């Protein structure tokens, strides 16, 4: 059985929220939910940024490996020519 669809499941339980008696509990729950959604969106954005950075680094690595191979084949003269 494949349970991979449950890997990214995020669970929040609002029943354990305790607040000051002067604060409406429904409002407190709503504020907490909004905070959870903001944090979740921030994590998603950070993941997108890091994935883009990883892609850029992989491209740089590929270019450097190509240059390294050319230097091994043609020697230092390859660098002087370019």
Short mmCIF file of N, CA, C and O in Angstrom, two decimals:
data_model
loop_
_atom_site.label_atom_id
_atom_site.label_comp_id
_atom_site.label_asym_id
_atom_site.label_seq_id
_atom_site.Cartn_x
_atom_site.Cartn_y
_atom_site.Cartn_z
N UNK A 1 0.85 -1.17 0.00
CA UNK A 1 0.00 0.00 0.00
C UNK A 1 0.90 1.23 0.00
O UNK A 1 1.84 1.33 0.78
N UNK A 2 0.57 2.19 -0.86
CA UNK A 2 1.36 3.40 -1.00
C UNK A 2 0.75 4.51 -0.14
O UNK A 2 -0.36 4.98 -0.39
N UNK A 3 1.48 4.93 0.88
CA UNK A 3 1.01 5.98 1.78
C UNK A 3 1.69 7.32 1.50
O UNK A 3 1.64 8.22 2.33
N UNK A 4 2.34 7.47 0.35
CA UNK A 4 3.11 8.67 0.08
C UNK A 4 2.25 9.93 0.04
O UNK A 4 2.74 11.03 0.26
N UNK A 5 0.96 9.81 -0.27
CA UNK A 5 0.12 11.01 -0.32
C UNK A 5 -0.03 11.65 1.06
O UNK A 5 -0.42 12.80 1.18
N UNK A 6 0.30 10.93 2.11
CA UNK A 6 0.18 11.46 3.46
C UNK A 6 1.49 12.04 3.99
O UNK A 6 1.55 12.55 5.11
N UNK A 7 2.56 12.00 3.17
CA UNK A 7 3.87 12.48 3.63
C UNK A 7 3.87 13.96 4.00
O UNK A 7 4.53 14.37 4.94
N UNK A 8 3.16 14.79 3.24
CA UNK A 8 3.20 16.24 3.44
C UNK A 8 1.99 16.74 4.23
O UNK A 8 1.69 17.93 4.22
N UNK A 9 1.31 15.88 4.91
CA UNK A 9 0.12 16.25 5.67
C UNK A 9 0.51 17.09 6.88
O UNK A 9 1.39 16.73 7.65
N UNK A 10 -0.13 18.25 7.00
CA UNK A 10 0.10 19.11 8.15
C UNK A 10 -1.18 19.16 8.96
O UNK A 10 -2.24 19.52 8.46
N UNK A 11 -1.08 18.82 10.21
CA UNK A 11 -2.24 18.75 11.08
C UNK A 11 -2.16 19.86 12.11
O UNK A 11 -1.11 20.10 12.70
N UNK A 12 -3.28 20.52 12.33
CA UNK A 12 -3.34 21.52 13.40
C UNK A 12 -4.58 21.24 14.23
O UNK A 12 -5.64 20.94 13.71
N UNK A 13 -4.40 21.35 15.51
CA UNK A 13 -5.49 21.09 16.44
C UNK A 13 -5.80 22.38 17.17
O UNK A 13 -4.98 22.88 17.94
N UNK A 14 -6.98 22.92 16.92
CA UNK A 14 -7.36 24.19 17.53
C UNK A 14 -7.99 24.03 18.90
O UNK A 14 -8.23 24.99 19.60
N UNK A 15 -8.26 22.81 19.30
CA UNK A 15 -8.94 22.61 20.57
C UNK A 15 -8.04 22.87 21.78
O UNK A 15 -8.53 23.11 22.88
N UNK A 16 -6.73 22.84 21.58
CA UNK A 16 -5.82 23.04 22.71
C UNK A 16 -5.42 24.50 22.91
O UNK A 16 -4.58 24.80 23.75
N UNK A 17 -6.05 25.41 22.19
CA UNK A 17 -5.71 26.82 22.31
C UNK A 17 -6.36 27.38 23.57
O UNK A 17 -7.57 27.30 23.75
N UNK A 18 -5.53 27.92 24.41
CA UNK A 18 -6.02 28.58 25.61
C UNK A 18 -5.70 30.06 25.49
O UNK A 18 -4.63 30.43 25.02
N UNK A 19 -6.62 30.88 25.92
CA UNK A 19 -6.38 32.31 25.83
C UNK A 19 -6.92 33.01 27.07
O UNK A 19 -7.57 32.40 27.92
N UNK A 20 -6.62 34.26 27.12
CA UNK A 20 -7.07 35.09 28.25
C UNK A 20 -8.60 35.15 28.26
O UNK A 20 -9.22 35.17 27.20
N UNK A 21 -9.19 35.19 29.43
CA UNK A 21 -10.66 35.23 29.51
C UNK A 21 -11.28 36.44 28.81
O UNK A 21 -12.43 36.37 28.38
N UNK A 22 -10.53 37.52 28.68
CA UNK A 22 -11.06 38.71 28.01
C UNK A 22 -10.97 38.62 26.49
O UNK A 22 -11.45 39.51 25.80
N UNK A 23 -10.34 37.59 25.96
CA UNK A 23 -10.18 37.43 24.52
C UNK A 23 -11.17 36.38 24.03
O UNK A 23 -11.28 35.30 24.61
N UNK A 24 -11.89 36.74 22.98
CA UNK A 24 -12.85 35.82 22.39
C UNK A 24 -12.11 34.61 21.82
O UNK A 24 -11.18 34.75 21.04
N UNK A 25 -12.53 33.41 22.21
CA UNK A 25 -11.82 32.20 21.80
C UNK A 25 -11.89 32.00 20.28
O UNK A 25 -10.92 31.58 19.66
N UNK A 26 -13.03 32.31 19.67
CA UNK A 26 -13.14 32.17 18.21
C UNK A 26 -12.16 33.09 17.49
O UNK A 26 -11.54 32.69 16.50
N UNK A 27 -12.03 34.31 18.00
CA UNK A 27 -11.08 35.24 17.39
C UNK A 27 -9.66 34.73 17.55
O UNK A 27 -8.84 34.81 16.63
N UNK A 28 -9.35 34.21 18.72
CA UNK A 28 -8.02 33.68 18.99
C UNK A 28 -7.72 32.51 18.04
O UNK A 28 -6.61 32.42 17.49
N UNK A 29 -8.68 31.64 17.86
CA UNK A 29 -8.49 30.50 16.94
C UNK A 29 -8.26 31.01 15.52
O UNK A 29 -7.37 30.53 14.81
N UNK A 30 -9.04 32.01 15.10
CA UNK A 30 -8.88 32.57 13.76
C UNK A 30 -7.50 33.19 13.59
O UNK A 30 -6.83 32.99 12.57
N UNK A 31 -7.03 33.93 14.60
CA UNK A 31 -5.69 34.54 14.54
C UNK A 31 -4.61 33.48 14.46
O UNK A 31 -3.65 33.61 13.71
N UNK A 32 -4.78 32.42 15.24
CA UNK A 32 -3.80 31.33 15.21
C UNK A 32 -3.79 30.66 13.83
O UNK A 32 -2.73 30.32 13.30
N UNK A 33 -4.98 30.44 13.27
CA UNK A 33 -5.05 29.81 11.95
C UNK A 33 -4.39 30.69 10.89
O UNK A 33 -3.67 30.20 10.02
N UNK A 34 -4.63 31.99 10.98
CA UNK A 34 -3.99 32.92 10.04
C UNK A 34 -2.47 32.87 10.19
O UNK A 34 -1.75 32.88 9.19
N UNK A 35 -2.00 32.80 11.42
CA UNK A 35 -0.56 32.70 11.67
C UNK A 35 0.00 31.41 11.07
O UNK A 35 1.06 31.42 10.43
N UNK A 36 -0.71 30.31 11.25
CA UNK A 36 -0.28 29.03 10.70
C UNK A 36 -0.19 29.11 9.19
O UNK A 36 0.79 28.66 8.57
N UNK A 37 -1.19 29.73 8.56
CA UNK A 37 -1.20 29.85 7.10
C UNK A 37 -0.07 30.75 6.61
O UNK A 37 0.58 30.45 5.58
N UNK A 38 0.21 31.84 7.34
CA UNK A 38 1.32 32.72 6.95
C UNK A 38 2.66 31.98 7.05
O UNK A 38 3.50 32.07 6.15
N UNK A 39 2.84 31.23 8.13
CA UNK A 39 4.09 30.48 8.31
C UNK A 39 4.23 29.40 7.24
O UNK A 39 5.32 29.17 6.72
N UNK A 40 3.14 28.75 6.92
CA UNK A 40 3.15 27.70 5.90
C UNK A 40 3.54 28.29 4.54
O UNK A 40 4.35 27.74 3.81
N UNK A 41 2.95 29.45 4.21
CA UNK A 41 3.27 30.12 2.95
C UNK A 41 4.74 30.57 2.94
O UNK A 41 5.42 30.46 1.91
N UNK A 42 5.24 31.06 4.07
CA UNK A 42 6.65 31.47 4.15
C UNK A 42 7.56 30.26 3.93
O UNK A 42 8.59 30.37 3.24
N UNK A 43 7.20 29.12 4.49
CA UNK A 43 8.01 27.91 4.27
C UNK A 43 8.00 27.50 2.80
O UNK A 43 9.03 27.14 2.24
N UNK A 44 6.82 27.57 2.18
CA UNK A 44 6.74 27.23 0.75
C UNK A 44 7.61 28.16 -0.09
O UNK A 44 8.31 27.71 -1.01
N UNK A 45 7.57 29.46 0.21
CA UNK A 45 8.39 30.43 -0.53
C UNK A 45 9.88 30.16 -0.32
O UNK A 45 10.67 30.25 -1.27
N UNK A 46 10.26 29.83 0.90
CA UNK A 46 11.67 29.54 1.20
C UNK A 46 12.12 28.30 0.43
O UNK A 46 13.23 28.26 -0.12
N UNK A 47 11.26 27.29 0.36
CA UNK A 47 11.58 26.07 -0.39
C UNK A 47 11.76 26.40 -1.87
O UNK A 47 12.70 25.92 -2.52
N UNK A 48 10.89 27.26 -2.42
CA UNK A 48 11.02 27.66 -3.83
C UNK A 48 12.34 28.38 -4.06
O UNK A 48 13.03 28.13 -5.05
N UNK A 49 12.69 29.30 -3.14
CA UNK A 49 13.96 30.03 -3.27
C UNK A 49 15.15 29.07 -3.23
O UNK A 49 16.08 29.19 -4.03
N UNK A 50 15.12 28.14 -2.29
CA UNK A 50 16.24 27.20 -2.16
C UNK A 50 16.33 26.28 -3.37
O UNK A 50 17.44 25.97 -3.84
N UNK A 51 15.20 25.86 -3.91
CA UNK A 51 15.22 25.03 -5.12
C UNK A 51 15.81 25.78 -6.30
O UNK A 51 16.57 25.22 -7.09
N UNK A 52 15.47 27.07 -6.42
CA UNK A 52 16.03 27.89 -7.50
C UNK A 52 17.54 28.05 -7.31
O UNK A 52 18.31 27.99 -8.27
N UNK A 53 17.97 28.23 -6.06
CA UNK A 53 19.39 28.36 -5.77
C UNK A 53 20.14 27.07 -6.10
O UNK A 53 21.23 27.09 -6.67
N UNK A 54 19.54 25.93 -5.76
CA UNK A 54 20.16 24.64 -6.06
C UNK A 54 20.30 24.47 -7.57
O UNK A 54 21.33 24.00 -8.06
N UNK A 55 19.27 24.86 -8.32
CA UNK A 55 19.33 24.75 -9.78
C UNK A 55 20.48 25.59 -10.34
O UNK A 55 21.24 25.13 -11.19
N UNK A 56 20.62 26.83 -9.83
CA UNK A 56 21.70 27.69 -10.28
C UNK A 56 23.07 27.10 -9.95
O UNK A 56 24.00 27.15 -10.77
N UNK A 57 23.22 26.55 -8.78
CA UNK A 57 24.49 25.95 -8.38
C UNK A 57 24.80 24.73 -9.24
O UNK A 57 25.95 24.52 -9.64
N UNK A 58 23.80 23.94 -9.57
CA UNK A 58 24.01 22.78 -10.44
C UNK A 58 24.47 23.22 -11.83
O UNK A 58 25.34 22.59 -12.43
N UNK A 59 23.89 24.31 -12.33
CA UNK A 59 24.32 24.83 -13.64
C UNK A 59 25.76 25.31 -13.58
O UNK A 59 26.55 25.06 -14.50
N UNK A 60 26.12 26.02 -12.51
CA UNK A 60 27.50 26.48 -12.35
C UNK A 60 28.46 25.30 -12.26
O UNK A 60 29.55 25.32 -12.85
N UNK A 61 28.06 24.28 -11.55
CA UNK A 61 28.90 23.09 -11.40
C UNK A 61 29.13 22.42 -12.76
O UNK A 61 30.25 22.03 -13.07
N UNK A 62 28.07 22.33 -13.55
CA UNK A 62 28.21 21.73 -14.87
C UNK A 62 29.18 22.53 -15.73
O UNK A 62 30.04 21.96 -16.42
N UNK A 63 29.09 23.89 -15.69
CA UNK A 63 30.03 24.72 -16.45
C UNK A 63 31.46 24.53 -15.97
O UNK A 63 32.39 24.44 -16.77
N UNK A 64 31.63 24.46 -14.66
CA UNK A 64 32.98 24.30 -14.11
C UNK A 64 33.56 22.94 -14.47
O UNK A 64 34.76 22.82 -14.78
N UNK A 65 32.73 21.90 -14.46
CA UNK A 65 33.22 20.58 -14.86
C UNK A 65 33.61 20.56 -16.32
O UNK A 65 34.61 19.93 -16.69
N UNK A 66 32.85 21.26 -17.17
CA UNK A 66 33.19 21.35 -18.59
C UNK A 66 34.53 22.06 -18.77
O UNK A 66 35.39 21.60 -19.53
N UNK A 67 34.70 23.18 -18.05
CA UNK A 67 35.98 23.90 -18.13
C UNK A 67 37.13 23.05 -17.62
O UNK A 67 38.22 23.04 -18.20
N UNK A 68 36.91 22.34 -16.56
CA UNK A 68 37.95 21.48 -15.99
C UNK A 68 38.35 20.40 -16.99
O UNK A 68 39.54 20.13 -17.17
N UNK A 69 37.37 19.83 -17.66
CA UNK A 69 37.66 18.79 -18.66
C UNK A 69 38.46 19.37 -19.82
O UNK A 69 39.40 18.76 -20.30
N UNK A 70 38.08 20.58 -20.27
CA UNK A 70 38.81 21.21 -21.38
C UNK A 70 40.24 21.53 -20.98
O UNK A 70 41.16 21.38 -21.78
N UNK A 71 40.44 21.98 -19.75
CA UNK A 71 41.80 22.27 -19.28
C UNK A 71 42.61 20.99 -19.23
O UNK A 71 43.79 20.97 -19.59
N UNK A 72 42.00 19.89 -18.80
CA UNK A 72 42.72 18.61 -18.78
C UNK A 72 43.10 18.16 -20.18
O UNK A 72 44.18 17.64 -20.41
N UNK A 73 42.19 18.39 -21.14
CA UNK A 73 42.46 17.96 -22.52
C UNK A 73 43.44 18.87 -23.23
O UNK A 73 44.36 18.40 -23.89
N UNK A 74 43.23 20.19 -23.12
CA UNK A 74 44.02 21.14 -23.91
C UNK A 74 45.12 21.82 -23.11
O UNK A 74 45.96 22.51 -23.68
N UNK A 75 45.09 21.68 -21.82
CA UNK A 75 46.12 22.29 -20.99
C UNK A 75 45.80 23.74 -20.67
O UNK A 75 44.71 24.24 -20.94
N UNK A 76 46.78 24.41 -20.11
CA UNK A 76 46.60 25.79 -19.67
C UNK A 76 46.37 26.73 -20.85
O UNK A 76 45.77 27.78 -20.70
N UNK A 77 46.82 26.34 -22.04
CA UNK A 77 46.63 27.19 -23.21
C UNK A 77 45.16 27.49 -23.48
O UNK A 77 44.81 28.54 -24.01
N UNK A 78 44.28 26.58 -23.09
CA UNK A 78 42.84 26.80 -23.26
C UNK A 78 42.38 28.04 -22.50
O UNK A 78 41.62 28.84 -23.02
N UNK A 79 42.90 28.23 -21.31
CA UNK A 79 42.53 29.39 -20.50
C UNK A 79 43.09 30.65 -21.11
O UNK A 79 42.43 31.68 -21.15
N UNK A 80 44.29 30.59 -21.62
CA UNK A 80 44.94 31.76 -22.22
C UNK A 80 44.19 32.18 -23.47
O UNK A 80 44.03 33.38 -23.74
N UNK A 81 43.67 31.22 -24.26
CA UNK A 81 42.95 31.52 -25.49
C UNK A 81 41.64 32.24 -25.21
O UNK A 81 41.19 33.05 -25.99
N UNK A 82 41.00 31.93 -24.11
CA UNK A 82 39.66 32.51 -23.86
C UNK A 82 39.75 33.73 -23.08
O UNK A 82 40.05 34.64 -22.86
#
